C-alpha atoms as a printed R data frame, in Angstrom:
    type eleno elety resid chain resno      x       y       z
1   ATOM     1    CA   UNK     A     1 78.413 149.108 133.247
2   ATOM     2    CA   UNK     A     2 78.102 147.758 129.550
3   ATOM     3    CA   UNK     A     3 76.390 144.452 129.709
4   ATOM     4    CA   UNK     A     4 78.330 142.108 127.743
5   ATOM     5    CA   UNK     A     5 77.136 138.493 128.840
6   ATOM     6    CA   UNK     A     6 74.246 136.173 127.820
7   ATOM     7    CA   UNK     A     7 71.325 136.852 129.960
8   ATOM     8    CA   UNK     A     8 69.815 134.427 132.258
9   ATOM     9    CA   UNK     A     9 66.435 132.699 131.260
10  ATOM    10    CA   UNK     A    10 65.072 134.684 134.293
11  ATOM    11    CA   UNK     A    11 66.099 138.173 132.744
12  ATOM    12    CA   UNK     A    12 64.000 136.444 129.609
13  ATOM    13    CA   UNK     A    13 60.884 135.440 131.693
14  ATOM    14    CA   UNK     A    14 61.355 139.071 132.912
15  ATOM    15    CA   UNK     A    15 61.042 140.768 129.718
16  ATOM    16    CA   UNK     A    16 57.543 138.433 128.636
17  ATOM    17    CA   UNK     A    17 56.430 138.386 132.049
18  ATOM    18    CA   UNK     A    18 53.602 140.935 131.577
19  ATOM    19    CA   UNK     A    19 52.106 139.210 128.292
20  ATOM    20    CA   UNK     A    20 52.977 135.508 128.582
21  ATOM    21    CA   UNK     A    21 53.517 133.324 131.753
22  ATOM    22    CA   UNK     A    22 55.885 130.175 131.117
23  ATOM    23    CA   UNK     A    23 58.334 127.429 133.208
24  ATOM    24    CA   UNK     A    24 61.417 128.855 133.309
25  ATOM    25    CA   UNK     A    25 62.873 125.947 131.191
26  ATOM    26    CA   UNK     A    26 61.039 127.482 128.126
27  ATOM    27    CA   UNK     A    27 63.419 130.678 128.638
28  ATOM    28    CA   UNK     A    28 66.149 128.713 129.125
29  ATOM    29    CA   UNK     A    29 65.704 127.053 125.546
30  ATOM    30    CA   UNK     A    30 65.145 130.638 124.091
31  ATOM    31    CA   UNK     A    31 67.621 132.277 125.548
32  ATOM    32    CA   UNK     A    32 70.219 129.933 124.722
33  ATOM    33    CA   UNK     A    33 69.200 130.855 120.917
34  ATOM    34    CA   UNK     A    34 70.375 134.149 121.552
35  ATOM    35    CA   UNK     A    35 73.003 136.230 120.429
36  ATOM    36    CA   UNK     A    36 75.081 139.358 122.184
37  ATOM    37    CA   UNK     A    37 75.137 142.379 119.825
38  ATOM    38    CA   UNK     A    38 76.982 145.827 121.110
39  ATOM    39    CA   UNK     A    39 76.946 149.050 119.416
40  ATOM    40    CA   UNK     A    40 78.331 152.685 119.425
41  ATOM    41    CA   UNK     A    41 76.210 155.391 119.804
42  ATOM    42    CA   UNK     A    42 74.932 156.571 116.422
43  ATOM    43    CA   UNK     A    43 75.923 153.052 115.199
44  ATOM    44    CA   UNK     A    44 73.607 151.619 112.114
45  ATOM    45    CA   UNK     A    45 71.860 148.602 113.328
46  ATOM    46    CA   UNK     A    46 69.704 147.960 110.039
47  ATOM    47    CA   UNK     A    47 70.000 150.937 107.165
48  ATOM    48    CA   UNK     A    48 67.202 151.556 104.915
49  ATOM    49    CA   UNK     A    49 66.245 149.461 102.492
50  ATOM    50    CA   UNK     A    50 68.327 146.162 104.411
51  ATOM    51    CA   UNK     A    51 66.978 143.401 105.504
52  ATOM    52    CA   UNK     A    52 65.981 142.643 109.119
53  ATOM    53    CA   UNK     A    53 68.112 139.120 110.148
54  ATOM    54    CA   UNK     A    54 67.298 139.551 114.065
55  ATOM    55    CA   UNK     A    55 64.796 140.183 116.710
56  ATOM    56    CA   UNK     A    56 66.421 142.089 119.620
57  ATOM    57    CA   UNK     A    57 65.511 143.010 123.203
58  ATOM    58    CA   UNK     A    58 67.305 145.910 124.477
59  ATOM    59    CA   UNK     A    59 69.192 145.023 127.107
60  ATOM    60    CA   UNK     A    60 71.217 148.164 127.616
61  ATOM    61    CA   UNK     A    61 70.769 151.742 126.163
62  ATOM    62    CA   UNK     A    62 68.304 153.101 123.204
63  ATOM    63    CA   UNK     A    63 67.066 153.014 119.797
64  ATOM    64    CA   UNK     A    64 65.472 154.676 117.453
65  ATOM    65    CA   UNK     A    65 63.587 153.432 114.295
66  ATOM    66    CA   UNK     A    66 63.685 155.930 111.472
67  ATOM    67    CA   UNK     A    67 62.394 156.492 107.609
68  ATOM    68    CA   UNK     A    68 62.740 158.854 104.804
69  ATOM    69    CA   UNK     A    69 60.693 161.002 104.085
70  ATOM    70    CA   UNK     A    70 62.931 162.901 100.799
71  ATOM    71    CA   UNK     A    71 64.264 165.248 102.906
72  ATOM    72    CA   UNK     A    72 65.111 164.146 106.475
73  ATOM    73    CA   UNK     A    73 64.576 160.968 109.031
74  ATOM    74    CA   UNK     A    74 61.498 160.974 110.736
75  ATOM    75    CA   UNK     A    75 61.073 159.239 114.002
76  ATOM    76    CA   UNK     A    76 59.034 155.867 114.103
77  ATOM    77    CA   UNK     A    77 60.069 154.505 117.730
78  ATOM    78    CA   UNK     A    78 61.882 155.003 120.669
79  ATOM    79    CA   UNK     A    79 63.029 151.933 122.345
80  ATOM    80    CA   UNK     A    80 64.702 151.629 126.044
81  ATOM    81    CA   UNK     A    81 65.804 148.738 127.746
82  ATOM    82    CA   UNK     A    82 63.198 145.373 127.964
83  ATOM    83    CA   UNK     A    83 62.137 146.402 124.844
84  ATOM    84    CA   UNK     A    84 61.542 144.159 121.677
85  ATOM    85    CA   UNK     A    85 63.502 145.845 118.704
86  ATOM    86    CA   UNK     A    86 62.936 145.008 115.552
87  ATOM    87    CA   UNK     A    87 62.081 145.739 111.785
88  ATOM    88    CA   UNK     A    88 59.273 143.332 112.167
89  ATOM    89    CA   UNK     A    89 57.993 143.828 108.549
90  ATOM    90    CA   UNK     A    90 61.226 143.054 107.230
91  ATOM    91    CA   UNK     A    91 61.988 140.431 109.877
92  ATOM    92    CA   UNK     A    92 58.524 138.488 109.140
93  ATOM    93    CA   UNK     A    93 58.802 138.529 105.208
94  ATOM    94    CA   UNK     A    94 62.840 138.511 105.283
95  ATOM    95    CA   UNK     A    95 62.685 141.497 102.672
96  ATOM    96    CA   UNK     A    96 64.055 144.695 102.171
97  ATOM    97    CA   UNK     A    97 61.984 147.962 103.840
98  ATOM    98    CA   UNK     A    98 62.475 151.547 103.999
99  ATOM    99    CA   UNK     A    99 63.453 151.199 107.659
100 ATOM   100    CA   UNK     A   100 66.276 151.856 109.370
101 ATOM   101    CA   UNK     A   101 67.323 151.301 113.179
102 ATOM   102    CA   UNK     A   102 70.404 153.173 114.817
103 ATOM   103    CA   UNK     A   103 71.775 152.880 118.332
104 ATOM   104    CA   UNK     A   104 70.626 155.912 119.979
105 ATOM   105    CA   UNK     A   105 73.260 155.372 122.801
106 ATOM   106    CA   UNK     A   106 75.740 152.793 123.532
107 ATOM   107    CA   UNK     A   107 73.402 149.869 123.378
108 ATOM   108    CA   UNK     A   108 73.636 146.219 124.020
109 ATOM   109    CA   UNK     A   109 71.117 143.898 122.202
110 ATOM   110    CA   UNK     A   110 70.253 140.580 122.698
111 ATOM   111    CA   UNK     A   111 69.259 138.852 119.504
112 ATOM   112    CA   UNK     A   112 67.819 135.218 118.048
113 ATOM   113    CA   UNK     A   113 68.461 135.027 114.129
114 ATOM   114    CA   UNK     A   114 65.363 134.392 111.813
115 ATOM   115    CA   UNK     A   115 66.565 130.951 111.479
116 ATOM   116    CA   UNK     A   116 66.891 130.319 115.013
117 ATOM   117    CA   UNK     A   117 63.292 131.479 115.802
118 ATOM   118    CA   UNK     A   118 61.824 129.578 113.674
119 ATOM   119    CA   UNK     A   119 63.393 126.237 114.676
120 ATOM   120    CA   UNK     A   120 62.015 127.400 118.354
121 ATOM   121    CA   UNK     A   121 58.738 127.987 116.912
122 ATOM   122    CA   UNK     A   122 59.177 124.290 115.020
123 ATOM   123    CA   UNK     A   123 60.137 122.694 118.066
124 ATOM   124    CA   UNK     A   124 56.895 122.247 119.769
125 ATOM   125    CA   UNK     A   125 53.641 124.056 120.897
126 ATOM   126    CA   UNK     A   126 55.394 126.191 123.285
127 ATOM   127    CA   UNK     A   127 57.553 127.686 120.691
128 ATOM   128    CA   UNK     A   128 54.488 128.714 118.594
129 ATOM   129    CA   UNK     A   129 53.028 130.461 121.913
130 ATOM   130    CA   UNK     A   130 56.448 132.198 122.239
131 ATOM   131    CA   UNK     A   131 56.391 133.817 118.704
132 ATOM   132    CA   UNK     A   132 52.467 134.520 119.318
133 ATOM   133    CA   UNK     A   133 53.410 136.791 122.546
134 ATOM   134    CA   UNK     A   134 56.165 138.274 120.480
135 ATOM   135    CA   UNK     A   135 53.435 139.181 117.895
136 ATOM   136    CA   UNK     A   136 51.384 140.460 120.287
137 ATOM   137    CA   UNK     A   137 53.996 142.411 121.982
138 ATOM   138    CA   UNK     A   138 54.753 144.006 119.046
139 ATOM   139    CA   UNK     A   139 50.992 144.917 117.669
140 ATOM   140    CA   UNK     A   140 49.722 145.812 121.092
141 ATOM   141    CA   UNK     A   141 52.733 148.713 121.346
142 ATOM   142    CA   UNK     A   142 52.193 149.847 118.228
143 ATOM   143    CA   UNK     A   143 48.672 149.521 117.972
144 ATOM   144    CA   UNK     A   144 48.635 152.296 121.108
145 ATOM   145    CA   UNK     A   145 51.455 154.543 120.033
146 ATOM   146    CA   UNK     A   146 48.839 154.903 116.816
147 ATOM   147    CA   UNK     A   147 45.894 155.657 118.687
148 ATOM   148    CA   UNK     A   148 48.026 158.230 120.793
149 ATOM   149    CA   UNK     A   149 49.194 159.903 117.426
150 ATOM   150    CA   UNK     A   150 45.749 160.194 116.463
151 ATOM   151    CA   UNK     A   151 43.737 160.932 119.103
152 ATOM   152    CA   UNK     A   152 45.961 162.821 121.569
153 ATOM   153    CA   UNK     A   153 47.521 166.478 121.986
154 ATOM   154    CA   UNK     A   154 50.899 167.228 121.318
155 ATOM   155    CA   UNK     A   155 51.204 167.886 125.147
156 ATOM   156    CA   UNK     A   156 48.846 164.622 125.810
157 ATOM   157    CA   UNK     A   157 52.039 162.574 124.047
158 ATOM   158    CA   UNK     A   158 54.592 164.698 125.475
159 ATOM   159    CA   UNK     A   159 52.949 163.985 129.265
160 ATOM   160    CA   UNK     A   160 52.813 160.529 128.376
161 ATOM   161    CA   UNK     A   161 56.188 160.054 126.848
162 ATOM   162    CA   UNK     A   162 57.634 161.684 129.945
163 ATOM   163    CA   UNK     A   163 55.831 159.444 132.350
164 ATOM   164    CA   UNK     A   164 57.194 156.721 130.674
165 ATOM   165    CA   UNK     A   165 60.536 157.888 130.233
166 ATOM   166    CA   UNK     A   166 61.247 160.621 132.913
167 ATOM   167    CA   UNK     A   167 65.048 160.677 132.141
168 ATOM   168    CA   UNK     A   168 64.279 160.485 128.246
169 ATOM   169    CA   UNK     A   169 65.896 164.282 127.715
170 ATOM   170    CA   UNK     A   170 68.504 163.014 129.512
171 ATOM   171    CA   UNK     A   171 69.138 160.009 127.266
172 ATOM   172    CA   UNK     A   172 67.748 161.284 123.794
173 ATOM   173    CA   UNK     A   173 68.425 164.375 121.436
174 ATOM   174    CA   UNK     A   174 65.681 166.798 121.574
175 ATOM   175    CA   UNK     A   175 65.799 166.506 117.742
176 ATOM   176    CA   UNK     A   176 64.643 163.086 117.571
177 ATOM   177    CA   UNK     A   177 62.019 163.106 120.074
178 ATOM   178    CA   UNK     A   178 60.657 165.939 118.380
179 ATOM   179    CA   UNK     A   179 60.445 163.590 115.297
180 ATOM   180    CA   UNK     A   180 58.559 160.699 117.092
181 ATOM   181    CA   UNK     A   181 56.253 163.496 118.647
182 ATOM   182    CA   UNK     A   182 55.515 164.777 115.060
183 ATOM   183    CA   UNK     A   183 56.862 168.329 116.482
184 ATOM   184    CA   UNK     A   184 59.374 170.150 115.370
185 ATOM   185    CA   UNK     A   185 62.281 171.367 117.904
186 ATOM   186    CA   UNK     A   186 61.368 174.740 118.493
187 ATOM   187    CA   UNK     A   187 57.458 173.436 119.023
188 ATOM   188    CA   UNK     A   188 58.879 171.127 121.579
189 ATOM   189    CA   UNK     A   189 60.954 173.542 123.200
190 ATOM   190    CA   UNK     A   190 58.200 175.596 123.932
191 ATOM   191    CA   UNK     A   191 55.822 173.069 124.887
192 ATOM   192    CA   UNK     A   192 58.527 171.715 127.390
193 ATOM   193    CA   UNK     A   193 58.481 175.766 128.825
194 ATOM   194    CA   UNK     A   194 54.917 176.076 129.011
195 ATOM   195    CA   UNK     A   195 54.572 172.593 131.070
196 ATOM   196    CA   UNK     A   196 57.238 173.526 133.569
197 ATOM   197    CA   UNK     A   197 56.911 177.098 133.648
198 ATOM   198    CA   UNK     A   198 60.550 177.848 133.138
């Protein structure tokens, strides 16, 4: 079922829970900053060369970040639900980049404005800890998923991505995870044979 409410500060706390421990009436005053945001599948979120306005969490269904490479969209991201979404360049320096995000599925997104953020962060201390595990979110997922690029097999990130994500073929074009693999299709079509044996 499409979630269409405001979540609770609980569903919040949920979402931090592994990199920041707060009261729950911290999450209440950030979730009541928040915004619901619903899109069609292949809906774009942010196009190239926009601006970023929001930070999102996924709460229902996918999305991918993309650029342009002259010729096609390459792959930067795949993001599921409890995931921060963002062009966090763009968002940080409220400036155009060459990034674009696009609903993957149906999605739902919960989303605080730039202004809104930043009168939590100007609040008090807490606020300031709030954008600091955001940060951190952020860098430490990205940080890894450029490690994994560079130091790991195709297969390696395939066996990882699928780990992850078990019902990601389900969910995802084989197209596009090809792209954030740095495969092509038919590579990872064969790869996918070889690892099952079918």
């Amino acid at each position: 079922m499409k979630i269409s409410f405001m979540p609770t500060p609980q569903q919040i706390q949920e979402v931090f829970s592994a990199y920041y421990q707060a009261d729950s009436n911290i999450w209440e005053r950030f979730s009541e900053k928040l915004t619901v945001r619903t899109f069609q599948k292949n809906d774009i979120i942010k196009d190239y060369d926009g601006v970023e306005k929001y930070l999102n969490i996924v709460a229902e269904g996918s999305v991918g970040l993309f650029v342009w490479n002259g010729k096609k969209d390459i792959c930067i991201n795949l993001l599921y639900e409890k995931s921060f979404m963002s062009d966090y360049f763009s968002f940080l320096r409220q400036q155009p980049s060459g990034i674009k995000t696009q609903a993957l599925e149906e999605c739902t997104l919960w989303s605080i404005s730039y202004p809104d953020l930043n009168e939590l962060y100007a609040r008090n201390e807490t606020g300031l800890r709030i954008g600091k595990a955001i940060s951190e979110i952020l860098f430490l997922k990205k940080q890894q998923e450029q490690i994994n690029l560079l130091t790991l097999s195709p297969k390696e990130r395939y066996l990882n991505l699928i780990s992850q994500r078990p019902e990601i073929f389900q969910r995802t074009p084989l197209k596009i995870i090809a792209s954030y693999l740095g495969l092509t299709a038919e590579s990872l079509s064969r790869l996918r044979k070889r690892v099952t044996g079918n």
